[in-house]
Amino acid sequence: IFLYSFYLYIIGFEKEVYTTLRFDLVVVIDSTIGMEQYMNKCKEFIILYVECLKRFHPYIHFRISWIGYHDHNDENYFIDFLPFTSNIHQFANFVNNDVKCSGGLEDKCEDVLGGLNTAINLQYNNHHDGDNRGMRIILHIADAPCHGETFHHSNVSDSYPSGCPLGLKPEKIIPKLIHEKKIQYIFVKLNYTTDLMVKEFNRIIEL
């Protein structure tokens, strides 16, 4: 079921990809223990998709980045991060060998905003010579919402109900992502706990 749902997200923008010259894809993914049941399938499918894209559409200047976030409560908090690369072997090697699920056991909410903030600060492709055929896409895969009681229901545990302890705000990150950076943001839902977060993100986009 998961693979089928994931495939639908991919083919949703596939036709647009085929008409572009430059394509930057950022995978932002919850990499906490709760995602273990999905992680291997995510890795396999994304690597397969990238290999097929490079093989059948070699004229596209394609780059991919991986951002795996965890949570603030983790003893040694870090973000799994691979900057943009067009080297598929480098990407596959990083994802298969360096990405491990860990942490996130103190509560249900995770450092979603840390992951998205890292994505915003990447160096994306630029349009050249008046040619606008370039795509920037964030594919966000998660089974838990961000911190902040506004973004989840009361039955979802949250060690930081006032929001991100580092002061990151969706009200600043989401508009910058969508309107300033011109990035298409695609969220892959894995369960109901992220419904309110997605609803609030959409509300912020429309402000």
Backbone as CSV, one residue per row, in Angstrom:
resi,resn,N_x,N_y,N_z,CA_x,CA_y,CA_z,C_x,C_y,C_z
1,ILE,0.841,-1.199,0.000,0.000,0.000,0.000,0.873,1.245,0.000
2,PHE,1.927,1.228,0.816,2.796,2.394,0.902,3.451,2.692,-0.451
3,LEU,4.009,1.651,-1.094,4.681,1.850,-2.368,3.725,2.395,-3.428
4,TYR,2.494,1.897,-3.415,1.514,2.365,-4.387,1.202,3.844,-4.156
5,SER,1.012,4.232,-2.897,0.722,5.629,-2.570,1.884,6.524,-2.971
6,PHE,3.087,6.053,-2.696,4.289,6.813,-3.027,4.403,6.991,-4.536
7,TYR,4.086,5.934,-5.276,4.137,5.985,-6.738,3.176,7.035,-7.274
8,LEU,2.005,7.152,-6.687,1.025,8.140,-7.142,1.559,9.551,-6.982
9,TYR,2.280,9.810,-5.894,2.874,11.132,-5.706,3.901,11.424,-6.791
10,ILE,4.709,10.419,-7.118,5.748,10.603,-8.126,5.165,10.895,-9.495
11,ILE,4.203,10.089,-9.952,3.670,10.272,-11.304,2.818,11.523,-11.395
12,GLY,2.438,12.084,-10.264,1.647,13.305,-10.277,2.380,14.474,-10.918
13,PHE,3.716,14.501,-10.832,4.451,15.578,-11.472,5.408,15.075,-12.547
14,GLU,5.225,13.820,-12.976,6.159,13.217,-13.930,6.123,13.901,-15.296
15,LYS,4.934,14.245,-15.799,4.839,14.873,-17.114,5.548,16.211,-17.132
16,GLU,5.457,16.950,-16.024,6.125,18.242,-15.947,7.640,18.063,-15.947
17,VAL,8.101,17.001,-15.308,9.536,16.712,-15.277,10.073,16.514,-16.679
18,TYR,9.306,15.838,-17.517,9.781,15.491,-18.851,9.939,16.703,-19.760
19,THR,9.374,17.846,-19.407,9.496,19.045,-20.229,10.498,20.037,-19.644
20,THR,11.182,19.670,-18.586,12.115,20.584,-17.937,13.539,20.307,-18.388
21,LEU,14.414,21.268,-18.158,15.836,21.099,-18.463,16.655,20.914,-17.195
22,ARG,16.172,21.476,-16.082,16.873,21.379,-14.808,15.892,20.947,-13.724
23,PHE,16.269,19.983,-12.957,15.364,19.407,-11.962,16.142,19.156,-10.672
24,ASP,15.790,19.892,-9.633,16.358,19.680,-8.305,15.300,19.010,-7.427
25,LEU,15.636,17.837,-6.901,14.729,17.097,-6.030,15.366,16.960,-4.652
26,VAL,14.638,17.401,-3.626,15.105,17.280,-2.245,14.187,16.318,-1.498
27,VAL,14.761,15.252,-0.986,14.014,14.309,-0.151,14.197,14.739,1.306
28,VAL,13.103,15.178,1.921,13.112,15.521,3.347,12.330,14.424,4.048
29,ILE,12.991,13.704,4.958,12.352,12.518,5.516,12.576,12.384,7.014
30,ASP,11.530,12.048,7.715,11.602,11.718,9.136,12.468,10.465,9.278
31,SER,13.567,10.583,10.033,14.495,9.454,10.169,14.571,8.935,11.595
32,THR,13.466,9.065,12.321,13.415,8.556,13.686,13.019,7.075,13.685
33,ILE,13.084,6.468,14.873,12.811,5.037,15.015,11.432,4.660,14.460
34,GLY,10.463,5.548,14.627,9.112,5.250,14.170,8.999,5.034,12.672
35,MET,10.001,5.479,11.917,9.968,5.349,10.460,10.671,4.093,9.953
36,GLU,11.166,3.270,10.841,11.916,2.073,10.424,11.125,1.182,9.477
37,GLN,9.818,1.061,9.726,9.002,0.161,8.905,8.861,0.655,7.464
38,TYR,9.120,1.953,7.232,8.979,2.518,5.892,10.318,2.809,5.212
39,MET,11.371,2.977,5.996,12.606,3.549,5.467,13.219,2.764,4.312
40,ASN,13.332,1.458,4.440,13.962,0.677,3.373,13.206,0.797,2.052
41,LYS,11.873,0.780,2.131,11.068,0.918,0.918,11.234,2.314,0.318
42,CYS,11.324,3.323,1.187,11.555,4.686,0.693,12.868,4.757,-0.067
43,LYS,13.918,4.216,0.540,15.237,4.226,-0.092,15.196,3.518,-1.451
44,GLU,14.641,2.314,-1.462,14.608,1.516,-2.681,13.871,2.235,-3.805
45,PHE,12.719,2.794,-3.478,11.904,3.406,-4.520,12.536,4.682,-5.056
46,ILE,13.071,5.501,-4.164,13.671,6.758,-4.596,14.901,6.496,-5.472
47,ILE,15.730,5.562,-5.053,16.917,5.225,-5.849,16.507,4.689,-7.217
48,LEU,15.495,3.834,-7.257,15.004,3.294,-8.527,14.468,4.401,-9.421
49,TYR,13.702,5.307,-8.845,13.137,6.411,-9.621,14.251,7.268,-10.226
50,VAL,15.246,7.587,-9.423,16.349,8.426,-9.883,17.138,7.728,-10.997
51,GLU,17.396,6.447,-10.835,18.123,5.694,-11.863,17.358,5.680,-13.182
52,CYS,16.039,5.498,-13.106,15.209,5.487,-14.319,15.170,6.861,-14.974
53,LEU,15.069,7.905,-14.162,15.034,9.266,-14.697,16.326,9.583,-15.447
54,LYS,17.458,9.232,-14.859,18.750,9.501,-15.488,18.936,8.666,-16.759
55,ARG,18.426,7.458,-16.739,18.611,6.554,-17.883,17.754,6.964,-19.074
56,PHE,16.492,7.267,-18.829,15.566,7.519,-19.931,15.466,8.997,-20.314
57,HIS,15.991,9.892,-19.482,15.936,11.328,-19.774,17.290,11.960,-19.473
58,PRO,18.330,11.537,-20.179,19.689,12.000,-19.894,19.908,13.485,-20.179
59,TYR,18.988,14.117,-20.941,19.128,15.528,-21.272,18.777,16.434,-20.094
60,ILE,18.115,15.899,-19.079,17.730,16.695,-17.914,18.925,16.825,-16.967
61,HIS,19.235,18.063,-16.597,20.272,18.275,-15.581,19.627,18.035,-14.221
62,PHE,19.797,16.823,-13.720,19.105,16.385,-12.507,20.051,16.341,-11.311
63,ARG,19.583,16.891,-10.189,20.341,16.822,-8.940,19.392,16.403,-7.819
64,ILE,19.949,15.723,-6.832,19.128,15.263,-5.722,19.860,15.481,-4.397
65,SER,19.099,15.793,-3.370,19.645,15.979,-2.024,18.806,15.164,-1.048
66,TRP,19.430,14.740,0.043,18.737,13.964,1.082,18.885,14.665,2.421
67,ILE,17.758,14.889,3.093,17.749,15.504,4.423,16.904,14.633,5.346
68,GLY,17.557,13.966,6.279,16.851,13.119,7.232,16.905,13.737,8.619
69,TYR,15.768,14.167,9.130,15.748,14.832,10.439,15.337,13.854,11.545
70,HIS,15.714,14.195,12.772,15.393,13.380,13.946,14.633,14.265,14.932
71,ASP,15.044,14.350,16.198,14.329,15.225,17.122,15.262,15.822,18.155
72,HIS,14.795,16.916,18.760,15.609,17.681,19.705,15.911,16.900,20.981
73,ASN,15.055,15.963,21.343,15.256,15.210,22.581,16.378,14.186,22.484
74,ASP,16.825,13.898,21.281,17.860,12.883,21.092,19.173,13.348,21.721
75,GLU,19.872,12.415,22.341,21.108,12.751,23.056,22.154,13.370,22.127
76,ASN,22.305,12.801,20.951,23.242,13.340,19.958,22.461,13.711,18.702
77,TYR,21.776,14.856,18.788,20.906,15.232,17.676,21.718,15.633,16.449
78,PHE,21.280,15.173,15.299,21.934,15.514,14.041,20.924,15.373,12.912
79,ILE,21.298,15.881,11.749,20.486,15.724,10.543,21.322,14.977,9.509
80,ASP,20.762,13.882,8.972,21.424,13.178,7.866,21.339,14.090,6.643
81,PHE,22.477,14.509,6.127,22.440,15.532,5.084,23.412,15.235,3.957
82,LEU,22.880,15.161,2.748,23.687,15.082,1.533,23.298,16.257,0.650
83,PRO,24.214,17.195,0.391,23.902,18.328,-0.498,23.593,17.833,-1.908
84,PHE,23.152,18.735,-2.748,22.813,18.362,-4.112,23.971,17.641,-4.806
85,THR,23.621,16.559,-5.471,24.584,15.833,-6.278,23.893,15.307,-7.526
86,SER,24.636,15.238,-8.613,24.126,14.620,-9.834,24.707,13.225,-10.006
87,ASN,25.515,12.815,-9.039,26.150,11.502,-9.054,25.238,10.495,-8.356
88,ILE,24.568,9.672,-9.128,23.589,8.741,-8.567,24.253,7.685,-7.687
89,HIS,25.458,7.282,-8.029,26.160,6.297,-7.216,26.508,6.880,-5.849
90,GLN,26.895,8.144,-5.834,27.181,8.819,-4.568,25.918,8.895,-3.714
91,PHE,24.807,9.244,-4.355,23.540,9.340,-3.630,23.139,7.984,-3.048
92,ALA,23.181,6.946,-3.873,22.780,5.607,-3.427,23.687,5.110,-2.306
93,ASN,24.981,5.380,-2.421,25.920,4.951,-1.393,25.625,5.641,-0.062
94,PHE,25.330,6.931,-0.114,25.000,7.680,1.104,23.718,7.146,1.751
95,VAL,22.689,7.003,0.939,21.389,6.561,1.462,21.469,5.146,2.042
96,ASN,22.162,4.257,1.365,22.223,2.862,1.808,23.165,2.626,2.982
97,ASN,24.215,3.441,3.096,25.236,3.184,4.113,25.239,4.167,5.279
98,ASP,24.825,5.398,5.047,24.938,6.424,6.082,23.619,6.803,6.748
99,VAL,22.503,6.443,6.145,21.196,6.830,6.694,20.654,5.715,7.585
100,LYS,20.455,6.035,8.858,19.926,5.074,9.829,18.824,5.746,10.639
101,CYS,17.772,5.002,10.949,16.705,5.527,11.807,17.179,5.510,13.258
102,SER,16.979,6.627,13.948,17.374,6.690,15.354,16.625,7.806,16.058
103,GLY,16.478,7.665,17.382,15.896,8.723,18.200,14.396,8.886,18.023
104,GLY,13.905,10.007,18.567,12.490,10.327,18.458,11.593,9.521,19.364
105,LEU,12.140,9.020,20.465,11.367,8.135,21.337,10.663,8.866,22.482
106,GLU,11.052,10.120,22.740,10.495,10.847,23.881,9.050,11.291,23.653
107,ASP,8.717,11.587,22.415,7.355,12.017,22.090,7.067,11.671,20.638
108,LYS,5.878,11.992,20.185,5.485,11.666,18.810,5.996,12.699,17.807
109,CYS,5.980,13.976,18.193,6.382,15.042,17.274,7.883,14.999,16.996
110,GLU,8.263,15.474,15.816,9.673,15.444,15.416,10.102,16.822,14.882
111,ASP,11.399,16.930,14.574,11.956,18.210,14.137,11.713,18.456,12.645
112,VAL,10.454,18.529,12.276,10.068,18.781,10.890,10.655,20.099,10.391
113,LEU,10.573,21.125,11.217,11.018,22.451,10.792,12.525,22.510,10.585
114,GLY,13.269,21.734,11.369,14.710,21.664,11.159,15.042,21.087,9.798
115,GLY,14.285,20.073,9.397,14.490,19.475,8.083,14.149,20.430,6.957
116,LEU,13.006,21.113,7.069,12.578,22.049,6.021,13.492,23.265,5.954
117,ASN,13.981,23.712,7.106,14.887,24.855,7.128,16.209,24.517,6.439
118,THR,16.671,23.295,6.628,17.882,22.844,5.932,17.653,22.847,4.428
119,ALA,16.468,22.419,4.008,16.136,22.380,2.582,16.108,23.782,1.973
120,ILE,15.592,24.744,2.705,15.508,26.111,2.203,16.886,26.675,1.906
121,ASN,17.866,26.304,2.705,19.203,26.883,2.592,20.099,26.201,1.569
122,LEU,19.562,25.242,0.820,20.323,24.623,-0.263,20.489,25.608,-1.433
123,GLN,21.496,25.375,-2.258,21.712,26.196,-3.448,20.983,25.550,-4.629
124,TYR,19.828,26.112,-4.991,18.988,25.529,-6.044,19.409,26.003,-7.432
125,ASN,18.897,25.271,-8.442,19.179,25.634,-9.826,18.620,27.017,-10.137
126,ASN,19.267,27.694,-11.080,18.822,29.013,-11.515,18.323,28.942,-12.947
127,HIS,17.448,29.868,-13.303,16.987,29.960,-14.683,18.021,30.735,-15.493
128,HIS,18.284,30.281,-16.710,19.313,30.906,-17.528,18.737,31.395,-18.848
129,ASP,19.190,32.581,-19.263,18.866,33.100,-20.602,17.362,33.121,-20.882
130,GLY,16.595,33.456,-19.863,15.163,33.568,-20.055,14.433,32.250,-20.139
131,ASP,15.156,31.150,-19.972,14.534,29.819,-20.037,14.044,29.436,-18.647
132,ASN,12.741,29.306,-18.494,12.153,29.009,-17.184,11.918,27.529,-16.941
133,ARG,12.456,26.688,-17.815,12.189,25.260,-17.686,13.094,24.617,-16.623
134,GLY,12.811,24.949,-15.390,13.540,24.384,-14.273,12.573,24.048,-13.155
135,MET,12.796,22.944,-12.470,11.895,22.524,-11.388,12.659,22.370,-10.084
136,ARG,11.995,22.766,-9.013,12.511,22.577,-7.662,11.417,21.891,-6.852
137,ILE,11.701,20.710,-6.361,10.681,19.950,-5.647,11.230,19.429,-4.325
138,ILE,10.451,19.611,-3.263,10.721,18.965,-1.988,9.707,17.848,-1.818
139,LEU,10.208,16.633,-1.646,9.358,15.479,-1.370,9.520,15.149,0.107
140,HIS,8.513,15.469,0.895,8.572,15.325,2.345,7.793,14.078,2.778
141,ILE,8.487,13.150,3.428,7.883,11.889,3.848,7.938,11.811,5.368
142,ALA,6.783,11.663,6.020,6.782,11.675,7.485,5.568,10.963,8.054
143,ASP,5.750,10.433,9.265,4.629,9.808,9.967,4.322,10.532,11.277
144,ALA,4.862,11.758,11.431,4.631,12.524,12.651,4.684,14.014,12.337
145,PRO,3.941,14.832,13.088,3.899,16.277,12.828,5.061,17.021,13.470
146,CYS,5.115,18.312,13.217,6.117,19.166,13.852,5.685,19.498,15.273
147,HIS,6.602,20.066,16.047,6.277,20.500,17.400,5.372,21.732,17.357
148,GLY,4.548,21.877,18.402,3.626,23.004,18.488,2.196,22.514,18.488
149,GLU,1.463,22.840,19.560,0.121,22.280,19.724,-0.852,22.704,18.633
150,THR,-0.534,23.744,17.904,-1.378,24.194,16.792,-1.357,23.198,15.639
151,PHE,-0.320,22.357,15.586,-0.082,21.531,14.406,-0.402,20.050,14.596
152,HIS,-1.053,19.727,15.708,-1.451,18.333,15.908,-2.591,18.264,16.917
153,HIS,-3.246,17.125,16.947,-4.349,16.930,17.882,-3.827,16.666,19.289
154,SER,-4.694,16.809,20.269,-4.285,16.732,21.678,-3.785,15.348,22.084
155,ASN,-4.146,14.310,21.340,-3.693,12.959,21.684,-2.296,12.638,21.134
156,VAL,-1.648,13.617,20.503,-0.291,13.438,19.981,0.688,14.044,20.976
157,SER,1.569,13.231,21.524,2.506,13.709,22.554,3.519,14.688,21.964
158,ASP,3.830,15.735,22.750,4.715,16.796,22.270,5.498,17.378,23.439
159,SER,6.806,17.191,23.416,7.664,17.729,24.475,7.840,19.243,24.367
160,TYR,7.485,19.801,23.212,7.626,21.244,22.985,6.317,21.801,22.421
161,PRO,5.265,21.853,23.257,3.955,22.301,22.765,3.925,23.753,22.305
162,SER,4.918,24.532,22.736,4.981,25.932,22.312,5.656,26.083,20.953
163,GLY,6.184,24.978,20.439,6.824,25.018,19.134,8.289,24.652,19.180
164,CYS,8.947,24.749,18.065,10.357,24.376,17.925,11.211,25.086,18.975
165,PRO,12.009,24.369,19.755,12.841,24.994,20.794,13.944,25.885,20.233
166,LEU,14.225,25.767,18.951,15.236,26.622,18.318,14.628,27.896,17.746
167,GLY,13.305,28.032,17.892,12.631,29.242,17.441,12.219,29.252,15.986
168,LEU,12.334,28.113,15.299,11.890,28.050,13.903,10.365,28.089,13.840
169,LYS,9.837,28.882,12.910,8.388,29.075,12.798,7.891,28.681,11.407
170,PRO,6.837,27.854,11.341,6.252,27.522,10.031,5.803,28.767,9.274
171,GLU,5.350,29.791,10.010,4.874,31.020,9.383,5.978,31.744,8.602
172,LYS,7.240,31.448,8.916,8.361,32.038,8.180,8.939,31.059,7.158
173,ILE,9.009,29.792,7.546,9.645,28.797,6.685,8.790,28.458,5.467
174,ILE,7.496,28.204,5.664,6.638,27.760,4.560,6.493,28.811,3.458
175,PRO,6.207,30.093,3.794,6.124,31.100,2.722,7.449,31.280,1.971
176,LYS,8.563,31.195,2.690,9.860,31.333,2.031,10.089,30.187,1.055
177,LEU,9.696,29.000,1.473,9.847,27.808,0.643,9.014,27.922,-0.634
178,ILE,7.758,28.300,-0.480,6.812,28.306,-1.603,6.948,29.562,-2.472
179,HIS,6.914,30.724,-1.832,6.815,31.977,-2.580,8.169,32.575,-2.962
180,GLU,9.136,32.501,-2.066,10.439,33.102,-2.361,11.342,32.159,-3.150
181,LYS,11.446,30.914,-2.706,12.316,29.952,-3.363,11.648,29.258,-4.552
182,LYS,10.323,29.428,-4.697,9.578,28.835,-5.814,9.737,27.312,-5.865
183,ILE,9.617,26.683,-4.698,9.756,25.232,-4.591,8.374,24.593,-4.508
184,GLN,8.172,23.516,-5.253,6.939,22.736,-5.132,7.107,21.791,-3.934
185,TYR,6.163,21.884,-3.019,6.250,21.100,-1.783,5.222,19.975,-1.823
186,ILE,5.708,18.752,-1.809,4.828,17.577,-1.873,4.995,16.780,-0.578
187,PHE,3.899,16.583,0.121,3.941,15.846,1.384,3.334,14.459,1.207
188,VAL,4.075,13.440,1.608,3.589,12.059,1.549,3.069,11.667,2.926
189,LYS,1.773,11.530,3.034,1.122,11.198,4.307,1.206,9.705,4.589
190,LEU,1.607,9.353,5.821,1.683,7.953,6.218,0.643,7.579,7.266
191,ASN,0.117,8.573,7.984,-0.962,8.314,8.939,-1.690,9.621,9.257
192,TYR,-2.709,9.526,10.087,-3.582,10.677,10.357,-2.932,11.760,11.216
193,THR,-1.854,11.448,11.935,-1.296,12.414,12.899,-0.755,13.674,12.230
194,THR,-0.493,13.604,10.943,0.033,14.779,10.237,-1.058,15.625,9.587
195,ASP,-2.314,15.206,9.706,-3.407,15.902,9.004,-3.511,17.370,9.395
196,LEU,-3.469,17.652,10.691,-3.629,19.035,11.147,-2.430,19.881,10.734
197,MET,-1.238,19.304,10.766,-0.048,20.036,10.327,-0.174,20.436,8.861
198,VAL,-0.585,19.504,8.011,-0.742,19.794,6.589,-1.811,20.861,6.375
199,LYS,-2.883,20.767,7.134,-3.951,21.776,7.037,-3.427,23.159,7.392
200,GLU,-2.629,23.243,8.456,-2.079,24.529,8.884,-1.043,25.050,7.878
201,PHE,-0.243,24.151,7.339,0.727,24.563,6.322,0.002,25.154,5.117
202,ASN,-1.072,24.522,4.688,-1.860,25.036,3.559,-2.470,26.391,3.875
203,ARG,-2.921,26.559,5.104,-3.492,27.855,5.518,-2.429,28.948,5.447
204,ILE,-1.224,28.619,5.897,-0.123,29.588,5.882,0.241,29.964,4.447
205,ILE,0.227,28.997,3.550,0.557,29.259,2.143,-0.431,30.253,1.530
206,GLU,-1.691,30.158,1.926,-2.729,30.989,1.330,-2.835,32.385,1.926
207,LEU,-2.080,32.662,2.989,-2.147,33.989,3.614,-1.619,35.086,2.693
